Tab-separated table of C-alpha atoms and ligand atoms in Angstrom:
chain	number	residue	atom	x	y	z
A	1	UNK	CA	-75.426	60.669	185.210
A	2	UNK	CA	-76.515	63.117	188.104
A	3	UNK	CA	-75.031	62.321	191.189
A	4	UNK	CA	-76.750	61.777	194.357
A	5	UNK	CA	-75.590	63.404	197.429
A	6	UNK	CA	-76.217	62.331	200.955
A	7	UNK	CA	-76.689	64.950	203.093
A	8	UNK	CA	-75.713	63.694	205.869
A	9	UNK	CA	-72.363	64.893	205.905
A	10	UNK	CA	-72.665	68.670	206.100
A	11	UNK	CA	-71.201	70.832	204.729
A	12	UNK	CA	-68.504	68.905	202.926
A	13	UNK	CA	-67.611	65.149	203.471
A	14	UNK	CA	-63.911	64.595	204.778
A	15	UNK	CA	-61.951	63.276	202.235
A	16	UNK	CA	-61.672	59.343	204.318
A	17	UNK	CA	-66.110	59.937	204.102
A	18	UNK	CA	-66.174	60.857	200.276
A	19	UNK	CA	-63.771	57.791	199.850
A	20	UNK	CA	-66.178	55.758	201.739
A	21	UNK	CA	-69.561	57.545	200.038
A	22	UNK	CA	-68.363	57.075	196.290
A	23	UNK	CA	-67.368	53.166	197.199
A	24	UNK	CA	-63.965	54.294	196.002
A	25	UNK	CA	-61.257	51.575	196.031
A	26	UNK	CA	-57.715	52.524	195.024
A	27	UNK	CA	-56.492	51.305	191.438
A	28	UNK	CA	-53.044	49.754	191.219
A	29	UNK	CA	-52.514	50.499	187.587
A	30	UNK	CA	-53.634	54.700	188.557
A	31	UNK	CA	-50.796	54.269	190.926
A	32	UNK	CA	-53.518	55.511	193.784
A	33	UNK	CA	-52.248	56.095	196.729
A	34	UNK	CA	-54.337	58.365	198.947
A	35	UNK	CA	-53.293	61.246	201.662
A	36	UNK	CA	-56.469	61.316	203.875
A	37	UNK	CA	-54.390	63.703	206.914
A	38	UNK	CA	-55.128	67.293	206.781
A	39	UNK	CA	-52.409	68.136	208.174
A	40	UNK	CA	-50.077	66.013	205.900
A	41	UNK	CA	-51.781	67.666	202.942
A	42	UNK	CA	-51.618	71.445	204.204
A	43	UNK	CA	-47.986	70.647	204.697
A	44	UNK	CA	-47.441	70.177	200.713
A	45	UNK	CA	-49.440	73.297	199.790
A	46	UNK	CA	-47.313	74.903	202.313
A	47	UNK	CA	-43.917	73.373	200.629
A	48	UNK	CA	-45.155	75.641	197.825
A	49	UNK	CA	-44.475	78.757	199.791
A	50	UNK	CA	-47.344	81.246	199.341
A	51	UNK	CA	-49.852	81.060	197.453
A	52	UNK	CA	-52.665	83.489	198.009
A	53	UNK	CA	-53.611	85.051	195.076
A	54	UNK	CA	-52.040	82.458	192.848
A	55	UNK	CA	-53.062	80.094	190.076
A	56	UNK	CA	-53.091	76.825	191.060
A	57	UNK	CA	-52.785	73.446	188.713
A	58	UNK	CA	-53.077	70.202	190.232
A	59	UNK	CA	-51.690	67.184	188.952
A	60	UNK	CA	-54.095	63.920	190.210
A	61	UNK	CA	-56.803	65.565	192.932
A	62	UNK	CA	-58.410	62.171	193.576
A	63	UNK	CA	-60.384	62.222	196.793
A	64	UNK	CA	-59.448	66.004	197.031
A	65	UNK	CA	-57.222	65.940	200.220
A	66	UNK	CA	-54.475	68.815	198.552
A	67	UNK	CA	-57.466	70.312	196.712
A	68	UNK	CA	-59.006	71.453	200.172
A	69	UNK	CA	-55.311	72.368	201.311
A	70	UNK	CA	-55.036	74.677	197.984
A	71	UNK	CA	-58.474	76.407	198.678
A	72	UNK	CA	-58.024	77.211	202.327
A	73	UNK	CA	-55.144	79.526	200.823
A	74	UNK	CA	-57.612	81.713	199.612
A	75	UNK	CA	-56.358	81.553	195.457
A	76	UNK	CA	-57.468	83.023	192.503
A	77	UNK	CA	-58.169	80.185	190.307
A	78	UNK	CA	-57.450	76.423	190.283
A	79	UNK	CA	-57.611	73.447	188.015
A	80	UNK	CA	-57.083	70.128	188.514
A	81	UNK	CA	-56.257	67.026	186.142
A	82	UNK	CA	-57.402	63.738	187.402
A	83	UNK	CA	-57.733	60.280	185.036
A	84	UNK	CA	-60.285	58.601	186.830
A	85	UNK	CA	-63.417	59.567	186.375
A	86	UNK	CA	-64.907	57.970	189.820
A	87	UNK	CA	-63.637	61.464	191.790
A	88	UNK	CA	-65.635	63.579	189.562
A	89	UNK	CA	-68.750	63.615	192.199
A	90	UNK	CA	-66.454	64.287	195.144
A	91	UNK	CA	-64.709	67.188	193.223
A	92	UNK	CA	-67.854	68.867	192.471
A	93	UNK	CA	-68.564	69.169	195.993
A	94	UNK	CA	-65.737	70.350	196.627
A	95	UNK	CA	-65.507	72.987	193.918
A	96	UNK	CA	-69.292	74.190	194.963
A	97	UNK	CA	-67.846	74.624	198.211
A	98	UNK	CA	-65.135	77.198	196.710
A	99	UNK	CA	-66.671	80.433	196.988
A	100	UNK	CA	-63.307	82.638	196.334
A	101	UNK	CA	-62.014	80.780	193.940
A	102	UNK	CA	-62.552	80.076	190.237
A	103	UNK	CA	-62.156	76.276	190.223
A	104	UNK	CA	-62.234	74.424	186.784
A	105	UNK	CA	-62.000	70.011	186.571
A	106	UNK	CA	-60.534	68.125	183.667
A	107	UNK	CA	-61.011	64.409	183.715
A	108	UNK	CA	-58.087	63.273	181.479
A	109	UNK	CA	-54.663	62.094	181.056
A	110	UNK	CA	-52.294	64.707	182.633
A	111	UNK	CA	-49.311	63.297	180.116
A	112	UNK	CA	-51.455	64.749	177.255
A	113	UNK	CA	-53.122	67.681	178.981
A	114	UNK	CA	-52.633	71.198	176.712
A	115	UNK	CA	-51.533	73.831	179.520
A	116	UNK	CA	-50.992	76.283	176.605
A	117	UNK	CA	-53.478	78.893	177.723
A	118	UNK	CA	-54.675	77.204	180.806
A	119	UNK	CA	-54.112	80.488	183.098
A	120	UNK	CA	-55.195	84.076	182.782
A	121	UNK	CA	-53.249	86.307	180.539
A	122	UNK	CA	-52.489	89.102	183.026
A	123	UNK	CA	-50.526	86.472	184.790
A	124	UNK	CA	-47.745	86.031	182.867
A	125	UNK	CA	-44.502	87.025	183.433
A	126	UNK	CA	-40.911	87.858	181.480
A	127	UNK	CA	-39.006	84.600	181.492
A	128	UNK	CA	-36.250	86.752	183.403
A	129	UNK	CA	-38.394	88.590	185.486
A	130	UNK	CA	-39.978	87.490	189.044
A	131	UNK	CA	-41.766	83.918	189.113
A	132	UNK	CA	-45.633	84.618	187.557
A	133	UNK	CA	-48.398	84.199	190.120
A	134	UNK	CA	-48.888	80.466	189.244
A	135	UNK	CA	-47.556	77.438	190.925
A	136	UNK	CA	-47.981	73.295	189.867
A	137	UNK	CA	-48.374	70.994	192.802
A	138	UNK	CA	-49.671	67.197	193.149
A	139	UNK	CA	-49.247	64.265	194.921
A	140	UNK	CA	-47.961	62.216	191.520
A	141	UNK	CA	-48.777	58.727	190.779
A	142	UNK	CA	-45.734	56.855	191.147
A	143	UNK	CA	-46.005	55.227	187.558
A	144	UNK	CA	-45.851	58.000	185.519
A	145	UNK	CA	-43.790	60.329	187.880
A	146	UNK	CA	-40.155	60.064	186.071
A	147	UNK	CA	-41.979	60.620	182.522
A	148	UNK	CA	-44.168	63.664	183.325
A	149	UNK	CA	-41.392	65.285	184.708
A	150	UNK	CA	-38.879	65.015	181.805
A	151	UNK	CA	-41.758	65.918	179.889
A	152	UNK	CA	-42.628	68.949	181.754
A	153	UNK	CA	-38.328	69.754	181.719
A	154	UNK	CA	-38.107	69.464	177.897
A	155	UNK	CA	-41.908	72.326	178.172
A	156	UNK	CA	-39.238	74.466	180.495
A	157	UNK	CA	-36.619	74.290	178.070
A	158	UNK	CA	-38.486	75.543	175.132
A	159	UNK	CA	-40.603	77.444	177.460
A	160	UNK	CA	-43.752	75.652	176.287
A	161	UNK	CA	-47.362	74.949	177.896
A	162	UNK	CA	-47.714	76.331	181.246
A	163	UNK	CA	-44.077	78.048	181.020
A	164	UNK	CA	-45.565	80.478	178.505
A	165	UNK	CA	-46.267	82.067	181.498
A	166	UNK	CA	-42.896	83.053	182.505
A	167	UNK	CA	-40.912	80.485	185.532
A	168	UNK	CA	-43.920	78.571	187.047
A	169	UNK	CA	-42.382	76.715	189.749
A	170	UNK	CA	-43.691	73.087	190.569
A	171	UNK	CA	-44.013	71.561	193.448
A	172	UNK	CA	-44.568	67.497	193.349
A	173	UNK	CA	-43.979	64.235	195.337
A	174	UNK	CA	-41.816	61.666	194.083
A	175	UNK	CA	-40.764	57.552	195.397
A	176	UNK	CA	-37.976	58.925	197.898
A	177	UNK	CA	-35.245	57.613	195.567
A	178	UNK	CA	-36.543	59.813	192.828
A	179	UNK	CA	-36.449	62.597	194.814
A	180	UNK	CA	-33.382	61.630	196.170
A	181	UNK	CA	-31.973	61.506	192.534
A	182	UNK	CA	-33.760	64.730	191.161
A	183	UNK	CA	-31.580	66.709	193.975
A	184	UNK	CA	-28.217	64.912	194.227
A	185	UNK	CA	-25.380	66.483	194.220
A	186	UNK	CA	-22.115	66.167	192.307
A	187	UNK	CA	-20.254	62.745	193.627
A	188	UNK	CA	-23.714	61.506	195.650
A	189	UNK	CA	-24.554	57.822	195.239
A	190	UNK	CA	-27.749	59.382	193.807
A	191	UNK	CA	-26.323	61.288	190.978
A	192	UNK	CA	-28.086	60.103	187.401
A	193	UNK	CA	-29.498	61.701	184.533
A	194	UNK	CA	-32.650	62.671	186.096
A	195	UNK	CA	-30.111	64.926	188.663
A	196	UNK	CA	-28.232	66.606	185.624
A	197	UNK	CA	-31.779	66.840	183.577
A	198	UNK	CA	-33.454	68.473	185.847
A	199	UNK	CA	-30.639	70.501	187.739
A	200	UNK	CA	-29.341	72.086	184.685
A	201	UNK	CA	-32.891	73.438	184.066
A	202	UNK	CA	-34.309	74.170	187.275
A	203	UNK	CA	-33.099	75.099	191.056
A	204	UNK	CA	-34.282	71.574	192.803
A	205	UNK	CA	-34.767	71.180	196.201
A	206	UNK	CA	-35.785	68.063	198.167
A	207	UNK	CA	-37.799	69.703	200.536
A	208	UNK	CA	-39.123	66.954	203.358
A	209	UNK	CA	-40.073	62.888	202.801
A	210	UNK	CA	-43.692	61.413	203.903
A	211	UNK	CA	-43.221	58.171	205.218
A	212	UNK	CA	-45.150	55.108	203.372
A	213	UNK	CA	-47.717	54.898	206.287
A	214	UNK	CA	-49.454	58.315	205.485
A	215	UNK	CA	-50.942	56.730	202.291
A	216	UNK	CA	-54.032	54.575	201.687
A	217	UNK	CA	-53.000	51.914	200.706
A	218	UNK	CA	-49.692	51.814	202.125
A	219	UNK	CA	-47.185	51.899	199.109
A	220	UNK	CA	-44.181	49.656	199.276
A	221	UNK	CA	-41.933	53.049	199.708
A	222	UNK	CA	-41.950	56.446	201.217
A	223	UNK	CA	-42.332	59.581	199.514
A	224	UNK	CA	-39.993	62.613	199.063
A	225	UNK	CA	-41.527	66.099	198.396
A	226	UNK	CA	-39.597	67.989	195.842
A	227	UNK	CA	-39.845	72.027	194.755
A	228	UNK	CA	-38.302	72.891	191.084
A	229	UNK	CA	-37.947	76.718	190.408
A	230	UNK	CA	-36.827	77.039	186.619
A	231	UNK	CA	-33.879	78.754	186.361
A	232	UNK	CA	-33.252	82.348	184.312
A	233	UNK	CA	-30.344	80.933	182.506
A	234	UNK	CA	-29.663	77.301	181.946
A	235	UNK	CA	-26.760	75.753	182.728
A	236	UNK	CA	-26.651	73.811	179.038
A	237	UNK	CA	-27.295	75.806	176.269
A	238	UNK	CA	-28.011	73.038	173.688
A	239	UNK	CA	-31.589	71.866	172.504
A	240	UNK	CA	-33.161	69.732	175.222
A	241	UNK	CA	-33.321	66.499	172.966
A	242	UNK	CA	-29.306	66.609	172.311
A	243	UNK	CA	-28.778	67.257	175.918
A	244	UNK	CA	-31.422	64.154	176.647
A	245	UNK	CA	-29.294	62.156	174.292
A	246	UNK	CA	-25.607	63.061	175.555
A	247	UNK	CA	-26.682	62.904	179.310
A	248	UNK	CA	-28.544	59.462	178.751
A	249	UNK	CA	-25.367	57.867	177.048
A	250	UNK	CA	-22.743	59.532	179.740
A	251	UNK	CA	-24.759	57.466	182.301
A	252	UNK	CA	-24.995	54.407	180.527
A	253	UNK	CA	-22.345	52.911	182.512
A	254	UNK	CA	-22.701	54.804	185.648
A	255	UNK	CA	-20.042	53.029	187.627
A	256	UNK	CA	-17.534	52.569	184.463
A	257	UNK	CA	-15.261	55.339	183.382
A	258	UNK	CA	-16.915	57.684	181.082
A	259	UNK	CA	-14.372	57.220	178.380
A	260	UNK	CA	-17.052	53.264	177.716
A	261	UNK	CA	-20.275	55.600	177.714
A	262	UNK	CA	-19.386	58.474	176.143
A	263	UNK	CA	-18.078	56.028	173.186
A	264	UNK	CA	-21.645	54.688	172.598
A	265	UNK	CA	-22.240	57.948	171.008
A	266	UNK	CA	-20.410	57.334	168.097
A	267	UNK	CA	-20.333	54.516	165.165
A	268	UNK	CA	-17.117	51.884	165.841
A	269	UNK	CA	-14.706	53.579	163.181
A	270	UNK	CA	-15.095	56.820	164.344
A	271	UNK	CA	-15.453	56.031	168.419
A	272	UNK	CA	-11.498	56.590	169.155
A	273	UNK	CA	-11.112	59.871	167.549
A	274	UNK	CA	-14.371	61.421	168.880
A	275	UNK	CA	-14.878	60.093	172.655
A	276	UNK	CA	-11.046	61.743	172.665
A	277	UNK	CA	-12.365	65.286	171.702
A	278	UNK	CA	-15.177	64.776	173.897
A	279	UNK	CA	-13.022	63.769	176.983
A	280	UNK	CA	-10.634	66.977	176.044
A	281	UNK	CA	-13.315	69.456	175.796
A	282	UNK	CA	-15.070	68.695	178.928
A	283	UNK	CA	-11.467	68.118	180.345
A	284	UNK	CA	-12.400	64.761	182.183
A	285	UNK	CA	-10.154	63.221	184.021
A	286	UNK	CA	-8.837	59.631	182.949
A	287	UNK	CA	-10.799	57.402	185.844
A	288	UNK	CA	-13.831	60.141	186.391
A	289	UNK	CA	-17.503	58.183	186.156
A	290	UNK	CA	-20.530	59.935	184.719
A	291	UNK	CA	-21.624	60.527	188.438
A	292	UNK	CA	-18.599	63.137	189.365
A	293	UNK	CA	-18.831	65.058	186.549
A	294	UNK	CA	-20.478	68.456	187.229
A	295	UNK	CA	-23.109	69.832	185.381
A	296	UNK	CA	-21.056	72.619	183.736
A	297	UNK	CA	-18.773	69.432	182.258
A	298	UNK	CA	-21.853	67.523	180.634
A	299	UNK	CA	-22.508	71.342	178.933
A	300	UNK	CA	-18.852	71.251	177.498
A	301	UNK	CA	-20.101	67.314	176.357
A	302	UNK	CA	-22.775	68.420	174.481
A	303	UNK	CA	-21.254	71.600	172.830
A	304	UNK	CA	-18.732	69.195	171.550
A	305	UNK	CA	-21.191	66.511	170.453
A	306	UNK	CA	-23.243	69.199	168.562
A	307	UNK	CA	-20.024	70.219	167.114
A	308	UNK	CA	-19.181	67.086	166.112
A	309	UNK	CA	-22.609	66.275	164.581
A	310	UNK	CA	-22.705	69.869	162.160
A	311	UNK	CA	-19.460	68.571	160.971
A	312	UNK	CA	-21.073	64.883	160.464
A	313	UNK	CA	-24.889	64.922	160.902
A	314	UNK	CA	-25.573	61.687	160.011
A	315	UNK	CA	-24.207	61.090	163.963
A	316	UNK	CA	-27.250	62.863	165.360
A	317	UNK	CA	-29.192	59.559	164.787
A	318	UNK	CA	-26.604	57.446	165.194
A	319	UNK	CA	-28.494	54.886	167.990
A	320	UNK	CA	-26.059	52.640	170.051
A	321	UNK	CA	-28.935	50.229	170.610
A	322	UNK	CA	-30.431	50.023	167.224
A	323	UNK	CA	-30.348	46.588	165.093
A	324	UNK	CA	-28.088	48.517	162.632
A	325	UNK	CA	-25.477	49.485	164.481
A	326	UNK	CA	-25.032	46.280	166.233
A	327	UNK	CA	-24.805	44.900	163.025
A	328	UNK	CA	-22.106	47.784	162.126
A	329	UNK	CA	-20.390	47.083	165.571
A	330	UNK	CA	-20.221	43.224	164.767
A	331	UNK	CA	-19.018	44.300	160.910
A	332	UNK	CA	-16.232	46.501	162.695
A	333	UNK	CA	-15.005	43.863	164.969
A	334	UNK	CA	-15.008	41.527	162.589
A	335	UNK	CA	-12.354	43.814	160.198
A	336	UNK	CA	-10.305	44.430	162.813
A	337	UNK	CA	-10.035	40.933	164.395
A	338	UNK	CA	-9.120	39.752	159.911
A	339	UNK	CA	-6.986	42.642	159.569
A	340	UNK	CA	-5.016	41.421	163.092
A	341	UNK	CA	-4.712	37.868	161.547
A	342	UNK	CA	-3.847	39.198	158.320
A	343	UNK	CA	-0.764	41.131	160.422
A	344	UNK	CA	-0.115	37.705	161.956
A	345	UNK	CA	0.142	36.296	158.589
A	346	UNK	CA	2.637	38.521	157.326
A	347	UNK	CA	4.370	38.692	160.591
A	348	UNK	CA	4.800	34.959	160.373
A	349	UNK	CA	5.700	34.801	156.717
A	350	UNK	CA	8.543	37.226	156.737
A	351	UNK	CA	9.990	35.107	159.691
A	352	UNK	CA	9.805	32.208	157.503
A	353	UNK	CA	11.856	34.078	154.918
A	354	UNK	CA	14.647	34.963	157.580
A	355	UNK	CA	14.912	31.075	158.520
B	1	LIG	C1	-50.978	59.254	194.453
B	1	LIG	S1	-52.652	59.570	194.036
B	1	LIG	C2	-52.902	61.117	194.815
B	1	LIG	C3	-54.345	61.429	195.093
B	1	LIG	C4	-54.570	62.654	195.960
B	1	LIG	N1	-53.988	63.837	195.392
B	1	LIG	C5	-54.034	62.432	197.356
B	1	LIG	O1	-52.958	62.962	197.639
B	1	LIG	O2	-54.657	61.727	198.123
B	1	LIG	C6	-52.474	59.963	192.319
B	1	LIG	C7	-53.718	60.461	191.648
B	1	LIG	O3	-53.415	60.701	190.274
B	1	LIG	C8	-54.426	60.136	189.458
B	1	LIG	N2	-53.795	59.769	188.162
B	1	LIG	C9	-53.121	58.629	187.841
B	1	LIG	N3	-52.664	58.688	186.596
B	1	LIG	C10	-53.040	59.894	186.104
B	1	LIG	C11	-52.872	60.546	184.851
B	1	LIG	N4	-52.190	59.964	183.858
B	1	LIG	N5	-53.404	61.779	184.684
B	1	LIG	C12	-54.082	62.384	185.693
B	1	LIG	N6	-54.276	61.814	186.899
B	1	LIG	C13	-53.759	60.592	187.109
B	1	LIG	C14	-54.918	58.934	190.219
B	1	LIG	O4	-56.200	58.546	189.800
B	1	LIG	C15	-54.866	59.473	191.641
B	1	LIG	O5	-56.044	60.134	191.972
């Protein structure tokens, strides 16, 4: 349906006035949370470093605050990703008011969105060469924050989508304690998998938070702003869904030794002998938690593990959590509490001979 456009506003509606024009109200279940300051918003693009010249991808424009940021910076091309369809108007304005730049809109679902082939050929770059001339930014909706950016981790580990393109470097806003844990170091009470997933990947840096009151609505918790530059080399050599696997069960028990998680890894009757190897190879000390190892002891973990599982591969889908191996944990506890008894038995017969 065309849209009508009130004129009134000339040349292009503020962001709060397009809001306001559109009868926009924020969706809980989009996670929308808008930045209507200009100055908030330029200082995001700017987290990015430069970007004149570059390629820009936007992750959830909405009203458009960032997108006006992005195209003050003069760049050669942008695209944005936004689910809900309502912003479409305001975007268009916007994008007619982009003279320099080659703006493109995708209403969709940026978990399913193809970047294979998204930018121009002649930007791409060798994997070890410089960073390519395009950069990822966006205000992320809180709900699907965590997911998109394992997802887009496991694309820079197999060098998929938009990293076809060489080390496109993202910058994105997180719930502070996500950023917090994306960037924490060794021994920090932030330290999880999401630190050693993305940190064994990618250089991360927690660049600056934006307190809760900068939003519209006001979420219940402030933001952290977070720049990932993939690395040449990573730090774990192993396919991204082994490393997913080891690093998830290391921090099953984060404040337990790692001796408990690292044995959820393996079937009962064979847990002993292989959490041993494990603990020897990434030489872990006795009382160490899955928080103060460092990232060069979870690659030791998983070279073992995937040693381990060419020798036996029916471990590689060995689930802790799945029906059948509680039912082969319960099987295995069972035999060893009879064959204890049965010890007892004998125990207690041959004193009965002696009397
Ligand atoms: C936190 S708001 C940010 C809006 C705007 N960039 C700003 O800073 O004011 C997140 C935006 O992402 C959009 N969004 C939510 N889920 C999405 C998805 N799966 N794919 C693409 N966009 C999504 C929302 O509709 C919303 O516009």
């Amino acid at each position: 349906m065309p849209v009508r456009v009130k004129h009134k506003f000339h040349p292009l509606p503020t962001v709060r006035d397009l809001i306001k024009m559109y009868k926009i109200r924020a969706e809980k279940q989009l996670a929308q949370n808008f930045l209507l300051c200009t100055k908030t918003n330029r200082r995001i693009v700017n987290a990015a470093g430069k970007i004149k010249n570059n390629y820009i991808f936007e992750v959830g424009p909405g009203p458009g605050g960032i997108t006006r940021a992005i195209l003050e910076k003069n760049v050669i091309g942008l695209t944005v990703v936004e689910k809900d369809k309502r912003f479409l108007p305001g975007l268009e304005l916007i994008k007619d008011t982009a003279k320099h730049t080659e703006m493109e809109i995708f209403i969709g679902d940026i978990l399913s969105f193809n970047m294979n082939q998204r930018f121009p050929d002649e930007l791409k770059e060798q994997w070890e060469d410089g960073l390519p001339k395009i950069k990822i930014l966006g205000n992320l909706p809180f709900n699907i924050s965590t997911g998109l950016i394992l997802k887009w981790l496991e694309d820079i580990s197999n060098q998929n989508g938009a990293w076809s393109y060489g080390r496109v470097p993202l910058t994105l806003t997180f719930q502070k304690e996500v950023a917090q844990r994306l960037a924490a170091p060794i021994n920090s009470k932030f330290r999880s998998r999401l630190s050693v997933m993305s940190q064994y990947l990618c250089d991360v840096n927690h660049v600056y938070n934006i307190p809760a009151e900068k939003f519209r609505p006001k979420p219940e918790v402030d933001a952290g702003v977070v720049n990932f530059v993939p690395k040449v080399e990573p730090l774990i050599k192993q396919p991204y869904p082994l490393v997913e696997k080891v690093v998830r069960h290391v921090f099953h028990y984060r404040q337990k030794r790692c001796q408990k998680s690292i044995s959820t890894l393996f079937p009962p009757d064979q847990t002993v002998e292989y959490t041993q190897e494990m603990i020897r190879a990434a030489e872990i000390d006795d009382r160490a938690r899955p928080f103060q190892l460092a990232i060069e002891q979870y690659a030791q973990l998983c070279e073992k593990y995937s040693e381990i599982c060419q020798h036996d591969p029916l471990l590689r889908d060995y689930d802790y959590r799945s029906p059948s191996s509680a039912a082969m944990r319960r099987e295995f506890r069972h035999r060893k509490r009879e064959e204890m008894l049965g010890v007892r038995d004998e125990q207690a017969s041959t004193q009965e001979q002696h009397l």
